[in-house]
């Protein structure tokens, strides 16, 4: 496109809105496929029975490495949109999903080496970067007053890729059986190609999109960047980490109830599905009550949920265990929405204070937007690393004690740290409090 002015009401109503909506729906589909590929190993490990010779610790490592690469790629993927164009990069990032999917469809069978499985698992991390580039791209299409809803739809549609791939895995387990794990990535091969073709046909490159020089450096020096990154580890990191690990934990914690992979797969998708669907509600709740307040009480609820899971695991009460774990997914979804709402609010409040001092509200708002965008990129990358920490915590706990109690205690401690930090930085009364965050 040669001209793009979403803040111009006339342009938006006559030209911009239909184009933006078209780009949004294609972006949601492409990001959804990316999330599904990123989450492939959350269901693949359920197929790895005794013939593969992998212990529980090894399986948790296979679900940790995709989260690690996905976290690392989020920042460069964010920058790639302005560098190469949103349409161009969506095509490339979609086709990159073939890099893990094709060899998985060819090589997953008994006798494959653990090293090969680790490489294949790591490669699925490319799907984790798609979220960042998709959000950065859609952010360019909508006026400020509509960004929240558009980004919420984009994020929620992408997150649904986690339960979607687990439902595909369930379908394969229920029909072909556990002997055919290669069928799961094979299902996604045509969808990956379709996502790339849809991007080529219906997406647009925004003119004059550019990365703000020095914005990342400024954001990295701001303490709020690292505070919000810590909180996002607790929310999104929990969501993606539990999404990857839930099926394995069910089989290990209640082996007599889930003797086969298909038994666990019936429940594996529920948590990620609920967490994805409730994410927009977290943003709406933050709009009404304040992002920091919702985030604070949300972490309190997550600590209680983790405590319930710990109690249920020790008492071997499956109903309580399921309620506690589903509560963790619910509150991680709400927290995803509320923490995302806090970021622009922080810089909006600071921009208002800066405008009073300088008398130049336009310049203050421009600086706020560039810092907010950079913080979202950094926090998204750091937050995704929480998926690694969750799976490593489960791995180490089962490795050392044969149960997950130590992991649950670590989660309770992390959520307690998060609600204390939220209170101290954003809610505690005092002269430095940011009103309206």
Coordinates of N, CA, C and O in Angstrom, one line a residue, residues 255-411:
X255 N -1.1 -42.2 37.6 CA -0.8 -43.2 36.6 C -1.9 -44.3 36.5 O -2.2 -44.8 35.5
X256 N -2.5 -44.6 37.7 CA -3.6 -45.6 37.7 C -4.8 -45.1 36.9 O -5.6 -45.9 36.4
X257 N -5.1 -43.8 37.0 CA -6.3 -43.3 36.3 C -6.0 -43.0 34.8 O -6.9 -43.0 34.0
X258 N -4.7 -42.8 34.4 CA -4.4 -42.5 33.1 C -3.3 -43.5 32.6 O -2.2 -43.2 32.4
X259 N -3.7 -44.8 32.4 CA -2.7 -45.8 32.0 C -2.3 -45.7 30.6 O -1.2 -46.2 30.2
X260 N -3.1 -45.0 29.7 CA -2.7 -44.9 28.3 C -2.7 -43.4 27.9 O -3.4 -42.6 28.5
X261 N -2.0 -43.0 26.8 CA -1.9 -41.6 26.4 C -3.3 -41.1 26.1 O -3.6 -39.9 26.3
X262 N -4.2 -41.9 25.5 CA -5.5 -41.3 25.1 C -6.3 -41.0 26.3 O -7.1 -40.0 26.2
X263 N -6.1 -41.7 27.4 CA -6.8 -41.3 28.6 C -6.4 -39.9 29.1 O -7.3 -39.1 29.5
X264 N -5.1 -39.6 29.0 CA -4.7 -38.2 29.4 C -5.1 -37.2 28.4 O -5.4 -36.0 28.8
X265 N -5.0 -37.5 27.1 CA -5.3 -36.6 26.1 C -6.7 -36.0 26.1 O -7.0 -34.9 25.7
X266 N -7.7 -36.8 26.7 CA -9.1 -36.3 26.8 C -9.1 -35.1 27.7 O -10.1 -34.3 27.5
X267 N -8.2 -34.9 28.6 CA -8.2 -33.7 29.5 C -7.2 -32.7 29.2 O -7.3 -31.5 29.6
X268 N -6.1 -33.1 28.4 CA -5.0 -32.2 28.2 C -5.4 -30.9 27.6 O -4.8 -29.8 28.0
X269 N -6.3 -30.9 26.7 CA -6.6 -29.7 25.9 C -7.5 -28.7 26.7 O -7.6 -27.5 26.4
X270 N -8.2 -29.2 27.8 CA -9.1 -28.3 28.5 C -8.5 -27.1 29.1 O -9.1 -26.0 29.0
X271 N -7.4 -27.2 29.8 CA -6.7 -26.1 30.4 C -6.3 -25.0 29.5 O -6.7 -23.8 29.6
X272 N -5.6 -25.3 28.4 CA -5.2 -24.3 27.4 C -6.4 -23.7 26.8 O -6.4 -22.5 26.4
X273 N -7.5 -24.5 26.5 CA -8.7 -23.9 25.9 C -9.3 -22.9 26.8 O -9.6 -21.8 26.3
X274 N -9.5 -23.2 28.0 CA -10.1 -22.2 29.0 C -9.2 -21.0 29.1 O -9.7 -19.9 29.1
X275 N -7.9 -21.2 29.3 CA -7.0 -20.1 29.4 C -7.0 -19.1 28.2 O -6.9 -17.9 28.4
X276 N -7.1 -19.7 27.0 CA -7.1 -18.9 25.8 C -8.4 -18.1 25.7 O -8.4 -16.9 25.4
X277 N -9.5 -18.8 26.0 CA -10.8 -18.1 25.8 C -11.0 -17.0 26.8 O -11.7 -16.0 26.5
X278 N -10.5 -17.1 28.0 CA -10.7 -16.1 29.0 C -9.8 -14.9 29.0 O -10.0 -13.9 29.7
X279 N -8.7 -15.0 28.1 CA -7.7 -13.9 28.1 C -8.4 -12.6 27.8 O -8.1 -11.6 28.5
X280 N -9.3 -12.4 26.8 CA -9.9 -11.1 26.6 C -10.7 -10.6 27.8 O -10.7 -9.4 28.1
X281 N -11.2 -11.5 28.6 CA -11.9 -11.1 29.9 C -11.0 -10.4 30.8 O -11.3 -9.4 31.5
X282 N -9.7 -10.9 30.9 CA -8.7 -10.2 31.7 C -8.5 -8.8 31.3 O -8.3 -7.9 32.2
X283 N -8.4 -8.5 30.0 CA -8.2 -7.2 29.5 C -9.4 -6.3 29.9 O -9.3 -5.1 30.3
X284 N -10.6 -6.8 29.7 CA -11.8 -6.1 30.0 C -11.9 -5.7 31.5 O -12.3 -4.6 31.9
X285 N -11.6 -6.7 32.3 CA -11.6 -6.5 33.7 C -10.6 -5.4 34.1 O -10.9 -4.6 35.0
X286 N -9.4 -5.5 33.5 CA -8.4 -4.4 33.8 C -8.9 -3.1 33.4 O -8.6 -2.1 34.0
X287 N -9.6 -3.0 32.3 CA -10.2 -1.7 31.9 C -11.1 -1.1 32.9 O -11.2 0.1 33.1
X288 N -11.9 -2.0 33.5 CA -12.9 -1.5 34.5 C -12.3 -1.3 35.9 O -12.7 -0.3 36.6
X289 N -11.4 -2.1 36.3 CA -11.0 -2.1 37.7 C -9.5 -1.6 37.9 O -9.1 -1.3 39.0
X290 N -8.8 -1.6 36.8 CA -7.4 -1.2 36.8 C -6.5 -2.4 36.7 O -6.7 -3.4 37.3
X291 N -5.5 -2.3 35.8 CA -4.7 -3.5 35.5 C -3.9 -4.0 36.7 O -3.8 -5.2 36.9
X292 N -3.3 -3.1 37.4 CA -2.5 -3.5 38.6 C -3.3 -4.2 39.6 O -2.9 -5.2 40.2
X293 N -4.5 -3.7 39.9 CA -5.4 -4.3 40.9 C -5.8 -5.7 40.5 O -5.8 -6.7 41.3
X294 N -6.2 -5.9 39.2 CA -6.6 -7.2 38.7 C -5.4 -8.1 38.7 O -5.5 -9.3 39.1
X295 N -4.2 -7.6 38.3 CA -3.0 -8.5 38.3 C -2.7 -8.9 39.7 O -2.3 -10.1 39.9
X296 N -2.8 -8.0 40.7 CA -2.4 -8.4 42.1 C -3.3 -9.5 42.6 O -2.8 -10.5 43.1
X297 N -4.6 -9.3 42.5 CA -5.5 -10.4 43.0 C -5.5 -11.6 42.2 O -5.7 -12.7 42.7
X298 N -5.1 -11.5 40.9 CA -5.0 -12.7 40.1 C -3.8 -13.5 40.5 O -3.9 -14.8 40.6
X299 N -2.7 -12.9 40.9 CA -1.5 -13.7 41.4 C -1.9 -14.3 42.8 O -1.4 -15.4 43.1
X300 N -2.6 -13.6 43.6 CA -3.1 -14.2 44.8 C -3.9 -15.5 44.5 O -3.7 -16.5 45.1
X301 N -4.8 -15.4 43.6 CA -5.6 -16.6 43.2 C -4.7 -17.7 42.6 O -5.0 -18.9 42.8
X302 N -3.7 -17.3 41.8 CA -2.8 -18.3 41.3 C -2.0 -19.0 42.4 O -1.8 -20.3 42.3
X303 N -1.6 -18.3 43.4 CA -0.9 -18.9 44.5 C -1.8 -19.9 45.2 O -1.4 -21.0 45.6
X304 N -3.1 -19.5 45.4 CA -4.1 -20.4 46.0 C -4.3 -21.6 45.2 O -4.4 -22.7 45.7
X305 N -4.4 -21.4 43.9 CA -4.6 -22.5 42.9 C -3.5 -23.5 43.0 O -3.7 -24.7 43.0
X306 N -2.2 -23.0 43.0 CA -1.1 -23.9 43.1 C -1.1 -24.6 44.4 O -0.7 -25.8 44.5
X307 N -1.5 -23.9 45.5 CA -1.6 -24.6 46.8 C -2.6 -25.7 46.8 O -2.4 -26.8 47.4
X308 N -3.7 -25.5 46.1 CA -4.8 -26.5 46.0 C -4.2 -27.7 45.3 O -4.5 -28.9 45.6
X309 N -3.5 -27.5 44.2 CA -2.9 -28.6 43.4 C -1.9 -29.4 44.3 O -1.9 -30.6 44.2
X310 N -1.1 -28.7 45.1 CA -0.1 -29.4 45.9 C -0.9 -30.2 46.9 O -0.5 -31.4 47.1
X311 N -1.9 -29.7 47.6 CA -2.7 -30.5 48.6 C -3.3 -31.7 47.9 O -3.3 -32.8 48.4
X312 N -3.9 -31.5 46.7 CA -4.6 -32.6 46.0 C -3.6 -33.7 45.6 O -4.0 -34.8 45.7
X313 N -2.5 -33.2 45.2 CA -1.4 -34.2 44.8 C -1.0 -35.1 45.9 O -0.8 -36.3 45.8
X314 N -0.8 -34.4 47.1 CA -0.4 -35.2 48.3 C -1.5 -36.1 48.8 O -1.2 -37.2 49.3
X315 N -2.8 -35.7 48.6 CA -3.9 -36.5 49.1 C -4.4 -37.5 48.0 O -5.3 -38.2 48.3
X316 N -3.8 -37.4 46.8 CA -4.2 -38.2 45.7 C -5.7 -38.0 45.4 O -6.4 -39.0 45.0
X317 N -6.2 -36.7 45.5 CA -7.5 -36.4 45.1 C -7.6 -35.8 43.7 O -7.3 -34.7 43.5
X318 N -8.0 -36.7 42.8 CA -8.0 -36.2 41.4 C -9.0 -35.1 41.1 O -8.7 -34.1 40.4
X319 N -10.2 -35.1 41.7 CA -11.2 -34.0 41.4 C -10.6 -32.7 41.9 O -10.7 -31.7 41.2
X320 N -10.0 -32.6 43.1 CA -9.4 -31.4 43.6 C -8.3 -31.0 42.7 O -8.0 -29.8 42.5
X321 N -7.5 -31.9 42.3 CA -6.3 -31.7 41.5 C -6.7 -31.0 40.2 O -6.1 -30.0 39.7
X322 N -7.7 -31.6 39.5 CA -8.2 -31.0 38.3 C -8.7 -29.6 38.5 O -8.5 -28.7 37.6
X323 N -9.5 -29.4 39.5 CA -10.1 -28.1 39.8 C -8.9 -27.1 40.0 O -8.9 -25.9 39.4
X324 N -7.9 -27.4 40.8 CA -6.8 -26.5 41.0 C -6.0 -26.2 39.7 O -5.6 -25.1 39.5
X325 N -5.8 -27.2 38.9 CA -5.0 -27.0 37.7 C -5.8 -26.2 36.7 O -5.2 -25.3 36.0
X326 N -7.1 -26.4 36.6 CA -7.9 -25.6 35.6 C -7.9 -24.2 36.1 O -8.0 -23.2 35.3
X327 N -8.0 -24.0 37.5 CA -7.9 -22.6 38.0 C -6.6 -21.9 37.6 O -6.6 -20.7 37.3
X328 N -5.5 -22.7 37.6 CA -4.3 -22.1 37.2 C -4.3 -21.6 35.8 O -3.8 -20.5 35.4
X329 N -5.0 -22.4 34.9 CA -5.1 -22.0 33.5 C -6.0 -20.8 33.4 O -5.7 -19.8 32.6
X330 N -7.1 -20.8 34.1 CA -8.0 -19.6 34.1 C -7.3 -18.3 34.5 O -7.4 -17.3 33.8
X331 N -6.6 -18.4 35.6 CA -6.0 -17.2 36.1 C -4.8 -16.8 35.3 O -4.4 -15.6 35.2
X332 N -4.1 -17.7 34.7 CA -3.0 -17.3 33.8 C -3.5 -16.6 32.6 O -2.9 -15.7 32.1
X333 N -4.7 -17.1 32.1 CA -5.3 -16.4 31.0 C -5.8 -15.0 31.4 O -5.6 -14.0 30.6
X334 N -6.4 -14.8 32.5 CA -6.8 -13.5 33.0 C -5.6 -12.6 33.1 O -5.6 -11.4 32.8
X335 N -4.6 -13.1 33.7 CA -3.3 -12.4 34.0 C -2.7 -11.9 32.7 O -2.1 -10.9 32.6
X336 N -2.7 -12.8 31.6 CA -2.2 -12.4 30.3 C -2.9 -11.1 29.9 O -2.2 -10.2 29.3
X337 N -4.2 -11.0 30.0 CA -4.9 -9.9 29.5 C -4.6 -8.6 30.4 O -4.4 -7.5 29.9
X338 N -4.6 -8.8 31.7 CA -4.4 -7.7 32.6 C -3.0 -7.1 32.6 O -2.8 -5.9 32.6
X339 N -2.0 -7.9 32.5 CA -0.6 -7.4 32.4 C -0.4 -6.7 31.1 O 0.3 -5.7 31.1
X340 N -0.9 -7.2 30.0 CA -0.8 -6.5 28.7 C -1.4 -5.1 28.7 O -0.9 -4.2 28.1
X341 N -2.5 -5.0 29.5 CA -3.2 -3.7 29.6 C -2.4 -2.7 30.5 O -2.5 -1.5 30.3
X342 N -1.6 -3.3 31.4 CA -0.8 -2.4 32.3 C 0.3 -1.6 31.5 O 0.6 -0.5 31.9
X343 N 0.8 -2.3 30.5 CA 2.0 -1.7 29.8 C 1.7 -0.3 29.2 O 2.4 0.7 29.5
X344 N 0.7 -0.2 28.3 CA 0.4 1.1 27.8 C -0.1 2.1 28.8 O 0.2 3.3 28.7
X345 N -0.7 1.6 29.9 CA -1.2 2.5 30.9 C 0.0 3.1 31.7 O -0.1 4.3 32.1
X346 N 1.0 2.3 31.9 CA 2.2 2.9 32.6 C 2.8 4.1 31.8 O 3.0 5.2 32.4
X347 N 2.9 3.9 30.5 CA 3.5 5.0 29.8 C 2.5 6.1 29.5 O 3.0 7.3 29.3
X348 N 1.2 5.8 29.5 CA 0.3 6.9 29.3 C 0.3 7.8 30.5 O 0.2 9.1 30.4
X349 N 0.4 7.3 31.7 CA 0.4 8.1 32.9 C 1.7 8.9 32.9 O 1.7 10.1 33.3
X350 N 2.8 8.3 32.6 CA 4.1 9.0 32.6 C 4.1 10.1 31.5 O 4.8 11.1 31.7
X351 N 3.5 9.8 30.4 CA 3.4 10.8 29.3 C 2.7 12.0 29.7 O 3.0 13.2 29.4
X352 N 1.6 11.8 30.5 CA 0.8 13.0 31.0 C 1.6 13.8 31.9 O 1.6 15.1 31.9
X353 N 2.4 13.2 32.8 CA 3.3 13.9 33.7 C 4.4 14.7 33.0 O 4.7 15.8 33.3
X354 N 4.9 14.0 31.9 CA 6.0 14.6 31.1 C 5.4 15.8 30.4 O 6.1 16.9 30.2
X355 N 4.2 15.7 29.9 CA 3.6 16.8 29.1 C 3.4 18.0 30.0 O 3.5 19.2 29.5
X356 N 3.0 17.8 31.2 CA 2.8 18.9 32.2 C 4.1 19.7 32.4 O 4.2 20.9 32.5
X357 N 5.3 19.0 32.4 CA 6.5 19.6 32.6 C 7.1 20.3 31.4 O 7.6 21.4 31.5
X358 N 6.9 19.7 30.2 CA 7.5 20.2 29.0 C 6.5 21.1 28.2 O 7.0 21.9 27.3
X359 N 5.2 20.9 28.4 CA 4.3 21.6 27.6 C 4.1 21.1 26.2 O 3.5 21.8 25.3
X360 N 4.6 19.9 25.9 CA 4.6 19.3 24.5 C 4.0 17.9 24.6 O 4.7 16.9 24.6
X361 N 2.6 17.8 24.7 CA 1.9 16.5 24.8 C 2.2 15.6 23.6 O 2.2 14.4 23.8
X362 N 2.3 16.2 22.4 CA 2.5 15.3 21.2 C 3.8 14.6 21.3 O 3.9 13.3 21.1
X363 N 4.9 15.3 21.7 CA 6.2 14.6 21.8 C 6.2 13.6 23.0 O 6.8 12.5 22.8
X364 N 5.5 13.9 24.1 CA 5.4 13.0 25.2 C 4.7 11.7 24.8 O 5.1 10.6 25.2
X365 N 3.6 11.9 24.1 CA 2.8 10.7 23.6 C 3.6 9.8 22.7 O 3.6 8.6 22.7
X366 N 4.4 10.5 21.8 CA 5.2 9.8 20.8 C 6.3 8.9 21.5 O 6.5 7.8 21.2
X367 N 6.9 9.5 22.5 CA 7.9 8.8 23.3 C 7.3 7.6 24.1 O 7.9 6.6 24.2
X368 N 6.1 7.9 24.6 CA 5.4 6.8 25.4 C 5.1 5.6 24.5 O 5.2 4.5 24.9
X369 N 4.6 5.9 23.2 CA 4.3 4.8 22.3 C 5.5 4.0 21.9 O 5.4 2.8 21.9
X370 N 6.6 4.7 21.7 CA 7.8 3.9 21.3 C 8.3 3.1 22.4 O 8.7 1.9 22.2
X371 N 8.3 3.6 23.6 CA 8.8 2.8 24.8 C 7.8 1.7 25.1 O 8.2 0.6 25.5
X372 N 6.5 1.9 25.0 CA 5.5 0.9 25.2 C 5.7 -0.2 24.3 O 5.7 -1.4 24.7
X373 N 5.9 0.1 23.0 CA 6.1 -1.0 22.0 C 7.3 -1.8 22.3 O 7.3 -3.0 22.1
X374 N 8.4 -1.1 22.6 CA 9.7 -1.9 22.9 C 9.5 -2.7 24.2 O 10.0 -3.9 24.2
X375 N 8.8 -2.2 25.2 CA 8.6 -3.0 26.4 C 7.8 -4.2 26.1 O 8.1 -5.3 26.6
X376 N 6.7 -4.1 25.3 CA 5.9 -5.3 24.9 C 6.8 -6.4 24.3 O 6.7 -7.5 24.5
X377 N 7.7 -5.9 23.4 CA 8.6 -6.9 22.7 C 9.5 -7.6 23.7 O 9.7 -8.8 23.7
X378 N 10.1 -6.8 24.6 CA 11.0 -7.4 25.6 C 10.3 -8.3 26.6 O 10.7 -9.5 26.9
X379 N 9.1 -7.8 27.1 CA 8.4 -8.6 28.1 C 7.8 -9.9 27.5 O 7.8 -10.9 28.1
X380 N 7.4 -9.8 26.2 CA 6.9 -11.0 25.5 C 8.0 -12.1 25.4 O 7.8 -13.2 25.6
X381 N 9.2 -11.6 25.1 CA 10.3 -12.6 25.0 C 10.7 -13.2 26.3 O 10.9 -14.4 26.5
X382 N 10.8 -12.3 27.3 CA 11.2 -12.8 28.7 C 10.1 -13.6 29.3 O 10.3 -14.7 29.9
X383 N 8.8 -13.2 29.1 CA 7.7 -13.9 29.6 C 7.6 -15.4 29.1 O 7.3 -16.3 29.8
X384 N 7.9 -15.5 27.8 CA 7.8 -16.9 27.2 C 8.8 -17.8 27.8 O 8.6 -19.0 27.8
X385 N 9.9 -17.3 28.4 CA 10.9 -18.1 29.0 C 10.3 -18.8 30.3 O 10.9 -19.8 30.7
X386 N 9.2 -18.3 30.8 CA 8.5 -19.0 31.9 C 8.1 -20.4 31.5 O 8.0 -21.3 32.4
X387 N 7.8 -20.6 30.2 CA 7.5 -22.0 29.8 C 8.6 -22.9 30.0 O 8.4 -24.1 30.3
X388 N 9.8 -22.4 29.8 CA 11.0 -23.3 30.1 C 11.1 -23.6 31.6 O 11.3 -24.7 32.0
X389 N 10.9 -22.5 32.4 CA 11.1 -22.7 33.9 C 10.1 -23.7 34.4 O 10.4 -24.5 35.3
X390 N 8.8 -23.6 33.9 CA 7.8 -24.6 34.4 C 8.2 -26.0 34.1 O 8.2 -26.9 35.0
X391 N 8.7 -26.3 32.9 CA 9.0 -27.6 32.5 C 10.3 -28.1 33.2 O 10.4 -29.3 33.6
X392 N 11.2 -27.2 33.4 CA 12.5 -27.6 34.1 C 12.1 -27.9 35.6 O 12.7 -28.8 36.2
X393 N 11.2 -27.1 36.2 CA 10.8 -27.3 37.6 C 10.2 -28.7 37.7 O 10.5 -29.4 38.7
X394 N 9.3 -29.0 36.8 CA 8.7 -30.4 36.9 C 9.7 -31.4 36.7 O 9.7 -32.5 37.4
X395 N 10.6 -31.3 35.7 CA 11.6 -32.3 35.4 C 12.5 -32.5 36.7 O 12.7 -33.6 37.1
X396 N 13.0 -31.4 37.3 CA 13.8 -31.5 38.4 C 13.1 -32.1 39.6 O 13.7 -33.0 40.4
X397 N 11.9 -31.8 39.8 CA 11.1 -32.3 40.9 C 10.9 -33.8 40.8 O 11.1 -34.6 41.8
X398 N 10.5 -34.3 39.6 CA 10.3 -35.7 39.4 C 11.6 -36.5 39.5 O 11.7 -37.6 39.9
X399 N 12.7 -35.8 39.0 CA 14.0 -36.5 39.0 C 14.5 -36.7 40.4 O 15.1 -37.7 40.7
X400 N 14.3 -35.7 41.3 CA 14.9 -35.8 42.6 C 14.0 -36.5 43.6 O 14.5 -37.2 44.5
X401 N 12.7 -36.4 43.5 CA 11.8 -36.9 44.6 C 10.7 -37.8 44.0 O 10.0 -38.4 44.8
X402 N 10.6 -38.0 42.7 CA 9.6 -38.8 42.2 C 8.2 -38.3 42.1 O 7.2 -38.9 41.8
X403 N 8.0 -37.0 42.6 CA 6.7 -36.3 42.5 C 6.9 -34.9 42.2 O 8.1 -34.4 42.0
X404 N 5.8 -34.1 42.0 CA 5.9 -32.7 41.6 C 5.8 -31.7 42.7 O 5.6 -30.5 42.5
X405 N 5.8 -32.2 44.0 CA 5.6 -31.3 45.1 C 6.5 -30.1 45.1 O 6.1 -29.0 45.4
X406 N 7.8 -30.3 44.8 CA 8.8 -29.2 44.9 C 8.5 -28.2 43.8 O 8.6 -27.0 44.0
X407 N 8.0 -28.7 42.7 CA 7.6 -27.7 41.6 C 6.4 -26.9 42.0 O 6.4 -25.6 41.8
X408 N 5.4 -27.5 42.6 CA 4.3 -26.7 43.1 C 4.7 -25.7 44.1 O 4.2 -24.5 44.1
X409 N 5.6 -26.0 45.0 CA 6.0 -25.1 46.0 C 6.8 -23.9 45.4 O 6.6 -22.8 45.8
X410 N 7.5 -24.2 44.3 CA 8.2 -23.2 43.6 C 7.2 -22.2 42.9 O 7.4 -21.0 42.9
X411 N 6.2 -22.8 42.3 CA 5.2 -21.9 41.7 C 4.5 -21.0 42.7 O 4.3 -19.9 42.5

